[in-house]
Short mmCIF file of C-alpha atoms in Angstrom, two decimals:
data_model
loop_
_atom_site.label_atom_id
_atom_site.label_comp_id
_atom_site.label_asym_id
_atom_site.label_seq_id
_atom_site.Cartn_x
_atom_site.Cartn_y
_atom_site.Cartn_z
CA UNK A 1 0.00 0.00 0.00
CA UNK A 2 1.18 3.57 -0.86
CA UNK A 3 1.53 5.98 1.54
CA UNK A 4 -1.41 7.64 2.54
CA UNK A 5 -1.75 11.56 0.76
CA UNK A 6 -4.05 12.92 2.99
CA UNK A 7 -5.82 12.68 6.47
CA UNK A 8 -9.80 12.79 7.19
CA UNK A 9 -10.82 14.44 10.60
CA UNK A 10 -13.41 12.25 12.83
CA UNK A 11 -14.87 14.48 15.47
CA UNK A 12 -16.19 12.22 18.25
CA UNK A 13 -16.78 13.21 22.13
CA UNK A 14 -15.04 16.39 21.96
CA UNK A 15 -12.06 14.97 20.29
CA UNK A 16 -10.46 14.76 16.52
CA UNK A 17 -9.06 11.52 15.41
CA UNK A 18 -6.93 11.62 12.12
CA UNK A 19 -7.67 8.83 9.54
CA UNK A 20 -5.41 8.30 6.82
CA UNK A 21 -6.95 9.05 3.32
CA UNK A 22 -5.97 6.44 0.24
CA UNK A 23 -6.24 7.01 -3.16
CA UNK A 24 -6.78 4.06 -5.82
CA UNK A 25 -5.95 4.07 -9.23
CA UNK A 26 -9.17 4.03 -9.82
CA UNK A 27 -12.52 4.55 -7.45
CA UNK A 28 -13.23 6.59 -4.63
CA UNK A 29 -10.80 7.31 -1.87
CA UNK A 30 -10.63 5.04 1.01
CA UNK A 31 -10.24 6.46 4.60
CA UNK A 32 -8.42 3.98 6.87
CA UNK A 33 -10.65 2.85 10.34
CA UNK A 34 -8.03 0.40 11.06
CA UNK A 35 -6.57 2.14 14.58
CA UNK A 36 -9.82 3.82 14.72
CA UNK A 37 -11.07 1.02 17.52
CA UNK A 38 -8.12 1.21 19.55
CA UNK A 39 -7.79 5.10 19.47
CA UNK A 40 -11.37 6.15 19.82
CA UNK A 41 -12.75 2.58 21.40
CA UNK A 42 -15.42 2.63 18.77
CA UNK A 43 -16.53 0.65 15.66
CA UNK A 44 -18.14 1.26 12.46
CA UNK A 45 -21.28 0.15 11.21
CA UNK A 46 -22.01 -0.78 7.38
CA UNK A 47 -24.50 -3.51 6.65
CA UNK A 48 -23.64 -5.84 4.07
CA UNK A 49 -19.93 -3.88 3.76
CA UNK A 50 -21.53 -1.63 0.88
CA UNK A 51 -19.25 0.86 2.13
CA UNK A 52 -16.30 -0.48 3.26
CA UNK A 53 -12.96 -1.77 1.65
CA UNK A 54 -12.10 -4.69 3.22
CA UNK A 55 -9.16 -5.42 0.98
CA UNK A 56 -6.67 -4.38 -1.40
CA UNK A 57 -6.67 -5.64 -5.07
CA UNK A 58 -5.19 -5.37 -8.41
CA UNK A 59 -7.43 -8.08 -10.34
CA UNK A 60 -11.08 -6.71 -10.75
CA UNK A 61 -12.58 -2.96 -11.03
CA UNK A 62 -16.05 -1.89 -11.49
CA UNK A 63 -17.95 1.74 -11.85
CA UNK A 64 -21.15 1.11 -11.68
CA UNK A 65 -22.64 4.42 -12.63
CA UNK A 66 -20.59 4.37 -15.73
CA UNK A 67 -20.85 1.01 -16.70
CA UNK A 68 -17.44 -0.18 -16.75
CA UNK A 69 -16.12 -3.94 -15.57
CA UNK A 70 -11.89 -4.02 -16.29
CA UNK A 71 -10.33 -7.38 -15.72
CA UNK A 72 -6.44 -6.21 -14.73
CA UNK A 73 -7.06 -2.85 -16.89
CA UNK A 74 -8.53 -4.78 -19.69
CA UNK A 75 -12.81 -3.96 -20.61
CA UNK A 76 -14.66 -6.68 -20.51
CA UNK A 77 -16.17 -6.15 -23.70
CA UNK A 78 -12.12 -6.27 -25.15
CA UNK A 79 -12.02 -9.50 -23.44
CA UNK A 80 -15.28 -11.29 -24.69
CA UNK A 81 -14.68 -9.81 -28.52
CA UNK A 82 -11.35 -10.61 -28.57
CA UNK A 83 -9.67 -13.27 -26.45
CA UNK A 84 -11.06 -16.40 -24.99
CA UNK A 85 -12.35 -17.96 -21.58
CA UNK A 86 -8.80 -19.60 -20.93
CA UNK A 87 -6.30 -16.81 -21.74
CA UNK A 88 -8.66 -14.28 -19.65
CA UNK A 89 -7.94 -16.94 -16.50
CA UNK A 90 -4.34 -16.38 -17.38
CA UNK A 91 -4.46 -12.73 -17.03
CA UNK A 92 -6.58 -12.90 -14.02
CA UNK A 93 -4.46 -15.07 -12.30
CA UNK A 94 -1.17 -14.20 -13.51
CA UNK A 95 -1.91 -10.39 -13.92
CA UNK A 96 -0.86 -9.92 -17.35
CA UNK A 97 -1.66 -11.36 -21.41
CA UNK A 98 0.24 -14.16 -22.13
CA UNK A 99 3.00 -14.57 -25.26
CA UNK A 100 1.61 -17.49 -27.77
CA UNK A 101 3.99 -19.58 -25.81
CA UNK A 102 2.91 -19.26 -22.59
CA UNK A 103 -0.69 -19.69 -22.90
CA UNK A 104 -0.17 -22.90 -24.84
CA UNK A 105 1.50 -24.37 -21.98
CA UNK A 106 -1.24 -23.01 -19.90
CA UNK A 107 -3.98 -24.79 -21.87
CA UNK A 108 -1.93 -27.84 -22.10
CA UNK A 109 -1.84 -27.56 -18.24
CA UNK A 110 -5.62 -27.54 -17.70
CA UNK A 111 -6.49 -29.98 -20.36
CA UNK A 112 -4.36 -32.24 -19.05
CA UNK A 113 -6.10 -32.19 -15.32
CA UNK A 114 -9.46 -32.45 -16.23
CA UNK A 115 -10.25 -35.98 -15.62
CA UNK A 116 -11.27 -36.25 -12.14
CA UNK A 117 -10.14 -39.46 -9.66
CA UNK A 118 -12.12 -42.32 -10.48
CA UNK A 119 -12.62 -42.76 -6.75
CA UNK A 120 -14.84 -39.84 -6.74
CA UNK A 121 -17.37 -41.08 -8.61
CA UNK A 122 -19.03 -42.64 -6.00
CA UNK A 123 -19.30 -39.24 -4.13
CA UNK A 124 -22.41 -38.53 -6.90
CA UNK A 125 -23.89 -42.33 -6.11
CA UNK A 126 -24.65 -41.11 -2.74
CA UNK A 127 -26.73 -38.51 -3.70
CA UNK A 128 -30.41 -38.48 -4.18
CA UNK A 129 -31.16 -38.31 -8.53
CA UNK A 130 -33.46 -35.38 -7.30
CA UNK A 131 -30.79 -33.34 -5.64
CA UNK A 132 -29.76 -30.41 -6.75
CA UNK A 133 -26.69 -30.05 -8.81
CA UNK A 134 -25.29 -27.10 -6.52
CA UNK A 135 -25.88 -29.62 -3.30
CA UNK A 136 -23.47 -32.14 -5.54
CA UNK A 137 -21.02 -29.70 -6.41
CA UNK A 138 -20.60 -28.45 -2.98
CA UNK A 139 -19.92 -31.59 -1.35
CA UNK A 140 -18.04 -33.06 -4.30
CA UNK A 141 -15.77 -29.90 -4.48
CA UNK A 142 -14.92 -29.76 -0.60
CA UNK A 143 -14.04 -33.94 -1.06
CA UNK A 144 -11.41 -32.95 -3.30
CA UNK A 145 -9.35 -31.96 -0.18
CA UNK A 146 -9.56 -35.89 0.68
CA UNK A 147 -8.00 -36.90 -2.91
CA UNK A 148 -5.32 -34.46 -3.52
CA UNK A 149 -2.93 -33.75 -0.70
CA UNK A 150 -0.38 -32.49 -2.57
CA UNK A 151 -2.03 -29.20 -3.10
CA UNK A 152 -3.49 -28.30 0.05
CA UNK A 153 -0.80 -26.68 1.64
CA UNK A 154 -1.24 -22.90 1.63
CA UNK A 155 1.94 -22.10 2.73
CA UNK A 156 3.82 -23.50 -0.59
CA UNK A 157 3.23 -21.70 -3.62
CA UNK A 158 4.17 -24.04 -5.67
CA UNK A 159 1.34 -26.41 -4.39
CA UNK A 160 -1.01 -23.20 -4.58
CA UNK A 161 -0.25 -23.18 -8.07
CA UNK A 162 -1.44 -26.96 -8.82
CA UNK A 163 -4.62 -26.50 -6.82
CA UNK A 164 -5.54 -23.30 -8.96
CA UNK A 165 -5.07 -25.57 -12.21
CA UNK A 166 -7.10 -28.53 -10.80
CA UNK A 167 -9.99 -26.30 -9.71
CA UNK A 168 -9.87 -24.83 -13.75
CA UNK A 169 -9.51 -27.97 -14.80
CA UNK A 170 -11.66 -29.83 -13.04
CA UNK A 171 -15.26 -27.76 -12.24
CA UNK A 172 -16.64 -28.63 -15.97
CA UNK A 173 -16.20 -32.36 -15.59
CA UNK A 174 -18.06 -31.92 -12.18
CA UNK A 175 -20.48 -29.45 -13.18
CA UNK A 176 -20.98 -31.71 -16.20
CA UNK A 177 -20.95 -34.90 -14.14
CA UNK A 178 -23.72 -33.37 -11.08
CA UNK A 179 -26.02 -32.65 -14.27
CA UNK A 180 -25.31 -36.10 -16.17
CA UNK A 181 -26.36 -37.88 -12.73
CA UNK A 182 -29.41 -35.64 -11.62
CA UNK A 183 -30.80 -37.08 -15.75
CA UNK A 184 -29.95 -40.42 -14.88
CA UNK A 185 -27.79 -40.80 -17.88
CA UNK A 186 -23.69 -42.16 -17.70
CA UNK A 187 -20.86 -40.29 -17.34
CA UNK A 188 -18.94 -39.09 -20.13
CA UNK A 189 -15.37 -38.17 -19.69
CA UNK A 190 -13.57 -34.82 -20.94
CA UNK A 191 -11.59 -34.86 -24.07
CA UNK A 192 -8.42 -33.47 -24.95
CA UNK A 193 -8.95 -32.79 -28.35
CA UNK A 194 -11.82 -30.32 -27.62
CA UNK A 195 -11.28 -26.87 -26.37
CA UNK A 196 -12.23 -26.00 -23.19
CA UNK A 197 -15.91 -24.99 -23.68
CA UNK A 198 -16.51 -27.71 -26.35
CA UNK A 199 -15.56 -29.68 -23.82
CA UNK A 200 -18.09 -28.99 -21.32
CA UNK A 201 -20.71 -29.29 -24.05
CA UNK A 202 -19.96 -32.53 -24.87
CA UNK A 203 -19.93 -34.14 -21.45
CA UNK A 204 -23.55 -32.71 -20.50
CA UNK A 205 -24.67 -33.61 -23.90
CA UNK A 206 -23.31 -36.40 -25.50
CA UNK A 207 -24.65 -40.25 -25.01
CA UNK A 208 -22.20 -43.66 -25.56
CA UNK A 209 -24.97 -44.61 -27.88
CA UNK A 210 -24.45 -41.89 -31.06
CA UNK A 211 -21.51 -39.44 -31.86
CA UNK A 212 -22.25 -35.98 -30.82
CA UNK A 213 -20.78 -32.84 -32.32
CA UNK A 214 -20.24 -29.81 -30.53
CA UNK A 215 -21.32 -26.65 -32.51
CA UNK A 216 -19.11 -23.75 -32.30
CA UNK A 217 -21.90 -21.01 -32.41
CA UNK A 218 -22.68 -23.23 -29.37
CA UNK A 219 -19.50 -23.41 -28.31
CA UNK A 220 -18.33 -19.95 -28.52
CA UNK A 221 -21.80 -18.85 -26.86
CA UNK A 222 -20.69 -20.93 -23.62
CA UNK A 223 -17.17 -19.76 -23.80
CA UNK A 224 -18.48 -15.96 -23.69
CA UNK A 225 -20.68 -16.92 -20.93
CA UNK A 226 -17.52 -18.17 -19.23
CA UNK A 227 -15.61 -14.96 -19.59
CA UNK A 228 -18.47 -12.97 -18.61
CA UNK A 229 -18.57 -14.45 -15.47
CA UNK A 230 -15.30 -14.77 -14.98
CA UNK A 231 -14.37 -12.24 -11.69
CA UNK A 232 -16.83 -9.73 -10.68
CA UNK A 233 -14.62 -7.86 -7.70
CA UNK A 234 -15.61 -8.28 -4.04
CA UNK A 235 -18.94 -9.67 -4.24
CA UNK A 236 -20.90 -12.08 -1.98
CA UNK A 237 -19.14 -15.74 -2.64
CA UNK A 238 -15.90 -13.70 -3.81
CA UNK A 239 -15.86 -12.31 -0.07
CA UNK A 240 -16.82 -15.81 1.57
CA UNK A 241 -13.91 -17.55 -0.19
CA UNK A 242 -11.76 -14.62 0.78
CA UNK A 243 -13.00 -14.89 4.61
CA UNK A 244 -13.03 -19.17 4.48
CA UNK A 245 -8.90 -18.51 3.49
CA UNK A 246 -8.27 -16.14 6.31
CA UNK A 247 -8.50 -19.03 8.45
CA UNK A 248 -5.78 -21.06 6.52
CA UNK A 249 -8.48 -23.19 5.01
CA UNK A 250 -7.35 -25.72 2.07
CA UNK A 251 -7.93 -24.27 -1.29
CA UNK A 252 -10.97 -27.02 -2.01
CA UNK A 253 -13.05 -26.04 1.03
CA UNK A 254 -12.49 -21.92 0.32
CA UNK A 255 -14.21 -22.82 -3.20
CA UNK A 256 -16.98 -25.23 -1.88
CA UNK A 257 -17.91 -22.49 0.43
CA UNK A 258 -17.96 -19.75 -2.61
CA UNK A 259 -20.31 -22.35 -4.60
CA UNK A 260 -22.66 -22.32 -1.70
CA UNK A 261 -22.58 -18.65 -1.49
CA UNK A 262 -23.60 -18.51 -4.87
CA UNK A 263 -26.46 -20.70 -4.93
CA UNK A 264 -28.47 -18.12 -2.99
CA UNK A 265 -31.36 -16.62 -5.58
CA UNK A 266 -29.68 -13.09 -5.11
CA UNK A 267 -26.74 -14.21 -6.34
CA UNK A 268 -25.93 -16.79 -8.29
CA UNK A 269 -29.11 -17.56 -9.02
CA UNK A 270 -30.43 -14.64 -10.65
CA UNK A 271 -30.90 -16.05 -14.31
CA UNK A 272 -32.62 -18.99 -12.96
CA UNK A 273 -35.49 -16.72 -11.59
CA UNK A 274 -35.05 -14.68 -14.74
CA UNK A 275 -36.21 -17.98 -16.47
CA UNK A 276 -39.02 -18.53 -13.96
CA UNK A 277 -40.51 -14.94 -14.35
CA UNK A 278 -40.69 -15.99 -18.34
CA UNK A 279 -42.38 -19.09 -17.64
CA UNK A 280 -44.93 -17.56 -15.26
CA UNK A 281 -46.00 -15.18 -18.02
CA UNK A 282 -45.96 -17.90 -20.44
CA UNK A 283 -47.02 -16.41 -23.74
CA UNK A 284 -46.79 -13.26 -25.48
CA UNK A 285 -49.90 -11.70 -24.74
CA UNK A 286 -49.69 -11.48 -21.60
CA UNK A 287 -46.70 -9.26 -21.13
CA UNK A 288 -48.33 -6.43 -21.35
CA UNK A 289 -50.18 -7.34 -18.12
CA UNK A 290 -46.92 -8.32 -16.45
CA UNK A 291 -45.16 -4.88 -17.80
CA UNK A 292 -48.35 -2.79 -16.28
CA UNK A 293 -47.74 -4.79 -12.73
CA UNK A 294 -43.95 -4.06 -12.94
CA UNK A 295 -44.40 -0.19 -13.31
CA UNK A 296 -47.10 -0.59 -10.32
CA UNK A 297 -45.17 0.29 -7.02
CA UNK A 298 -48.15 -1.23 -5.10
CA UNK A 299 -47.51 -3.92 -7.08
CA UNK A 300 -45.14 -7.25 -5.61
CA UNK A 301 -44.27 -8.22 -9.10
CA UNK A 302 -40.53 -7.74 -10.55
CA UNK A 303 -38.79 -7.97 -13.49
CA UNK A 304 -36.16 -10.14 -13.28
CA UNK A 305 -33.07 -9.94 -15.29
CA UNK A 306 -33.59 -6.10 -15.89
CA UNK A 307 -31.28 -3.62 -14.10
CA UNK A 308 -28.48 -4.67 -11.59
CA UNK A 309 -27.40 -3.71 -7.82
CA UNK A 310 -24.16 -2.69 -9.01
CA UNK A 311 -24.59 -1.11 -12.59
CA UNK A 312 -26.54 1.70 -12.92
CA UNK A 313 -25.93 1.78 -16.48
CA UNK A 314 -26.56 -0.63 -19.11
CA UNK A 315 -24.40 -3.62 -17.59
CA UNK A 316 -21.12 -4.09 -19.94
CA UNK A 317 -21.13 -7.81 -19.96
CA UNK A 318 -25.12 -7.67 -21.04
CA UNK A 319 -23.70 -6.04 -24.42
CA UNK A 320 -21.59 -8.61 -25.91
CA UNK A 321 -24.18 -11.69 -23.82
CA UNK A 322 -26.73 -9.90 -26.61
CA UNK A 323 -24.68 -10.45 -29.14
CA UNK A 324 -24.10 -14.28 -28.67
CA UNK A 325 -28.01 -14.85 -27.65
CA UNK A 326 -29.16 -13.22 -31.36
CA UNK A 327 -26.66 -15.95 -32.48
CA UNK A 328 -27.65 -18.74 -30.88
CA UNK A 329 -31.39 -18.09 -31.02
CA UNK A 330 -30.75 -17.57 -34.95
CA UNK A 331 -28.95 -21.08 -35.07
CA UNK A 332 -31.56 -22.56 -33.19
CA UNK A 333 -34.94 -20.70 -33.71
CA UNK A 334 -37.41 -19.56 -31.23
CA UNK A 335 -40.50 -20.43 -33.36
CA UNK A 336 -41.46 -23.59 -31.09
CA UNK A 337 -40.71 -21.93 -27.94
CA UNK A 338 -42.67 -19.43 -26.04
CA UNK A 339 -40.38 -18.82 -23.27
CA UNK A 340 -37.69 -17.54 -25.65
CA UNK A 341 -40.76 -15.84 -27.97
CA UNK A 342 -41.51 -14.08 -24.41
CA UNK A 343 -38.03 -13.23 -23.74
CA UNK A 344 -37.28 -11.54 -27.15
CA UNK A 345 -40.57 -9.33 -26.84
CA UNK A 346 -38.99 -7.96 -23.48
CA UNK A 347 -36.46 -7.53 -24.10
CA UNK A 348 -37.84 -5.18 -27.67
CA UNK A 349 -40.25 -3.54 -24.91
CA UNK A 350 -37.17 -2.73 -22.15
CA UNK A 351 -34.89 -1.36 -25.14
CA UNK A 352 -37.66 0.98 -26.56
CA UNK A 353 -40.30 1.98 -23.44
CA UNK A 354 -39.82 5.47 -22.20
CA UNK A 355 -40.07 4.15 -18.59
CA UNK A 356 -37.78 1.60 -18.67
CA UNK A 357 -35.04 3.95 -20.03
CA UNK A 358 -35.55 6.31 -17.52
CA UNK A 359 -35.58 3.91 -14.90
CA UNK A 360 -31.88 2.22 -16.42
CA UNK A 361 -33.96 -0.84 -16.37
CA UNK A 362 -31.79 -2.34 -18.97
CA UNK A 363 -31.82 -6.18 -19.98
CA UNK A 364 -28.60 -7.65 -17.67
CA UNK A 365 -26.44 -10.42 -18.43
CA UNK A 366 -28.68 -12.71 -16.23
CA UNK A 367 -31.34 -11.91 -18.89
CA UNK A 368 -29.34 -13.13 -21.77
CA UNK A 369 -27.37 -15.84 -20.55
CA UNK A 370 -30.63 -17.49 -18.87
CA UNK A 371 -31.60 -17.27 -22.55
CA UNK A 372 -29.03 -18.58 -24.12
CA UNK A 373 -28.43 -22.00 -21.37
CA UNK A 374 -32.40 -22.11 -21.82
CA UNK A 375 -31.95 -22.43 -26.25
CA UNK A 376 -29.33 -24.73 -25.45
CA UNK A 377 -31.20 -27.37 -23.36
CA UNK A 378 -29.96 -26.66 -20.09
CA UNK A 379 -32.66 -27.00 -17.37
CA UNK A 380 -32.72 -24.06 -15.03
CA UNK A 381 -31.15 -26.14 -12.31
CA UNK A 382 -28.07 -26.01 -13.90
CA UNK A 383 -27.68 -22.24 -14.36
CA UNK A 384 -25.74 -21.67 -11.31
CA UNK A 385 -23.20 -24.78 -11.35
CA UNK A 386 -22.35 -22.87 -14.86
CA UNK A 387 -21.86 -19.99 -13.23
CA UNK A 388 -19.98 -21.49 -10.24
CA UNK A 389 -18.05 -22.97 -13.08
CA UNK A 390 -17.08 -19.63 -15.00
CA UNK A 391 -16.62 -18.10 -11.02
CA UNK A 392 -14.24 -20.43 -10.19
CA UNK A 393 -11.05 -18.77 -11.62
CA UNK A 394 -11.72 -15.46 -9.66
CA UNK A 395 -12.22 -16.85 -6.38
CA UNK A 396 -8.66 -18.55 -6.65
CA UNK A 397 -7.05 -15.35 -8.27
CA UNK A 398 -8.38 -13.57 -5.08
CA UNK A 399 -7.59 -16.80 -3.09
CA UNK A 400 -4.09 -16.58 -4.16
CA UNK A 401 -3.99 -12.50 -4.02
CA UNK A 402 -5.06 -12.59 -0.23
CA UNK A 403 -2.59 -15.31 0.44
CA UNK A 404 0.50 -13.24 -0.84
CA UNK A 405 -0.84 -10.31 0.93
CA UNK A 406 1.38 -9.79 3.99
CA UNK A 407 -1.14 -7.77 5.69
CA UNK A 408 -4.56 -10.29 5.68
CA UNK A 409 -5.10 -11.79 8.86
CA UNK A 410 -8.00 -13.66 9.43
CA UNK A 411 -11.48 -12.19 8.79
CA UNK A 412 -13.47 -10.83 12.45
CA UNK A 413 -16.01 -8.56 11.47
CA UNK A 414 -18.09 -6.60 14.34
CA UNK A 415 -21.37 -5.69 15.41
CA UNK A 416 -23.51 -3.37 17.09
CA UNK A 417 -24.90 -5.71 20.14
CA UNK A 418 -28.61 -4.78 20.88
CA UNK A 419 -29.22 -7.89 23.41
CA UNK A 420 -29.74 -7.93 26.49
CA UNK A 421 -27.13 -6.46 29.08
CA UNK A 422 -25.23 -8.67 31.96
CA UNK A 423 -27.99 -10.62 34.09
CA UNK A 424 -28.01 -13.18 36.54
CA UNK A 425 -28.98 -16.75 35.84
CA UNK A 426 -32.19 -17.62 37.65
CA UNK A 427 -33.04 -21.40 39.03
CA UNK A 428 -35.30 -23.22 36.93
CA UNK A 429 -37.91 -23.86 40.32
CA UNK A 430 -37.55 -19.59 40.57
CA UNK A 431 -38.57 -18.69 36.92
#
């Protein structure tokens, strides 16, 4: 951290406290409570840390209000036109683009750990064929810590290093695998001739009994998704992972516990109630009785997948997710489905109504890549593993950032106690 350019004043009880004052490269200023505790014996209070830094960082930036998302520097929209899903988790993990060189011994590296242990097979047997695939993924994922000792040890980066590859490598074939087993149909193993999101296509899709071919429209559709989910700064699971590894926890168990983060409906879940709102309306003509109830404020009904917490512009990543939905819904055709018939009228109405543009209620990338999973033949249950999937290389960039960060220390929050004071226990015949 750079030395601190200015001071803020804090006023409390008839004294001044001086805070140190940083400035980013890029974002507000950041005043520093750190001694505040121990020289004014008091704490702050922010809900939900909307307002507080709990970090330093150098992988992922966001403005909101201007729409911007930079990946170390780079636009997103640079990122998902350009490059590709695997040389954007070099950059965020190593900090810069690779030569030609170097990212072909990257890819070589993940391609060649993407089988899973055959051992761990049996961890999907013992699920219920009903379970959810996020429930499989979680436990799966933390097992991992039980089959590969010789990258659990935090301390060695060299064994940090083979643990980030695995995890890469590895969360398709299990993502794949938790979806193959909640159908009831086999495995099917990853193959090394395929790139990365081919891949994945093939192992949720394909069946022993006919040769299935991967379509790159397809193909490059998922790979964007990928990328566009790639980091997304110091959001809800990012933070859990973050606070699971102050503790010194093994690399698997930090990324189970981001995976269950993100199965929460406000997170990670977002374009699978995006898909549900569609399939409550059901059919064209009756969006203009759901788009009346939205604009009601008495009104309980919401539009999902229009607008976002964080963006308060048109959401970057929702640009180029456009472009590969009009690509895959060309390929494919809406004709014989009404949920995507519904979801292209929206989207017309949100691009064109006065109130919606006022409002910034803008189509997000939940909208479109709920759309696109949904063309594809993904059922909605398997939106989030895909995201926990594209997640997975920015929890272990920030994983590995915090770990090489000589001041983290482990993660103790505070609170503002509202209990009951100091009282006596009372004898259970005197109550």
């Amino acid at each position: 951290m750079t030395e601190p350019m200015q001071t803020a004043t804090l006023s409390l009880k008839g004294k001044n406290y001086e805070l140190p004052v940083y400035s980013p490269t890029e974002g507000p200023d950041v005043v520093d409570i750190r001694k505040l505790y121990g020289q004014a014996g008091v704490f702050t209070y922010d809900p939900g840390f909307t307002s507080t830094a709990s970090c330093e960082s150098t992988i992922t930036y966001i403005d909101g209000e201007a729409g911007v998302l930079l990946h170390r520097g780079y636009p997103i929209d640079q990122l998902a036109g350009k490059s590709h899903y695997l040389e954007v988790c070099f950059l965020l993990l190593y900090g810069y683009l690779p030569s030609a060189s170097e990212l072909e011994k990257f890819e070589t590296s993940i391609t060649r750990h993407t089988m899973i242990h055959e051992q761990m097979h049996n961890f999907f047997r013992g699920f219920r064929r009903d379970a959810h695939p996020m429930a499989t993924m979680v436990g799966v994922v933390g097992a991992m810590s039980a089959f590969y000792h010789d990258s659990t040890d935090i301390s060695d980066p060299h064994q940090r290093e083979i643990a980030s590859h695995r995890l890469i490598a590895k969360m398709p074939t299990i993502a794949a695998m938790a979806y193959k087993y909640s159908i009831g149909q086999p495995f099917v193993y990853p193959r090394n001739d395929l790139d990365y999101a081919s891949s994945f296509l093939h192992m949720c899709f394909s069946v022993p009994a006919e040769n299935y071919e991967v379509n790159p429209i397809l193909a490059r559709a998922m790979d964007r998704i990928f990328t566009l989910h790639a980091d997304h700064e110091q959001n809800a699971s990012t933070s859990t992972v973050r606070l699971a590894s102050s503790s010194g926890a093994n690399p698997f168990a930090c990324i189970a516990a981001g995976i269950a983060c993100l199965w929460g409906p406000a997170h990670g879940g977002a374009n699978q109630a995006c898909l549900e709102m569609l399939k409550e309306i059901g059919s064209v003509d009756r969006i203009p009785e759901y788009i009346a109830r939205a604009k009601d404020k008495d009104d309980p009904f919401r539009l999902m997948g229009f607008g976002h917490r964080v963006y308060k512009n048109m959401d970057p990543r929702a640009t180029v997710m456009k472009q590969s939905a009009d690509e895959v819904l060309e390929l494919l055709g809406v004709e014989d489905n009404p949920l995507l018939q519904v979801a292209k009228e929206l989207e017309h109405i949100a691009l064109n109504d006065p109130y919606f543009k006022e409002k910034k209620l803008f189509p997000n990338v939940d909208f479109y890549s709920g759309i696109i999973l949904e063309a594809m033949g993904f059922p909605t249950s398997m939106f989030t593993p895909i995201f926990a999937l594209s997640r997975t290389v920015g929890w272990i960039s920030q994983w590995k950032e915090q770990l090489s960060d000589p001041a983290h220390k482990i993660g103790r929050p505070r609170q503002l106690y509202l209990g009951e004071s100091q009282r006596d226990y009372v004898d259970i015949e005197n109550r």
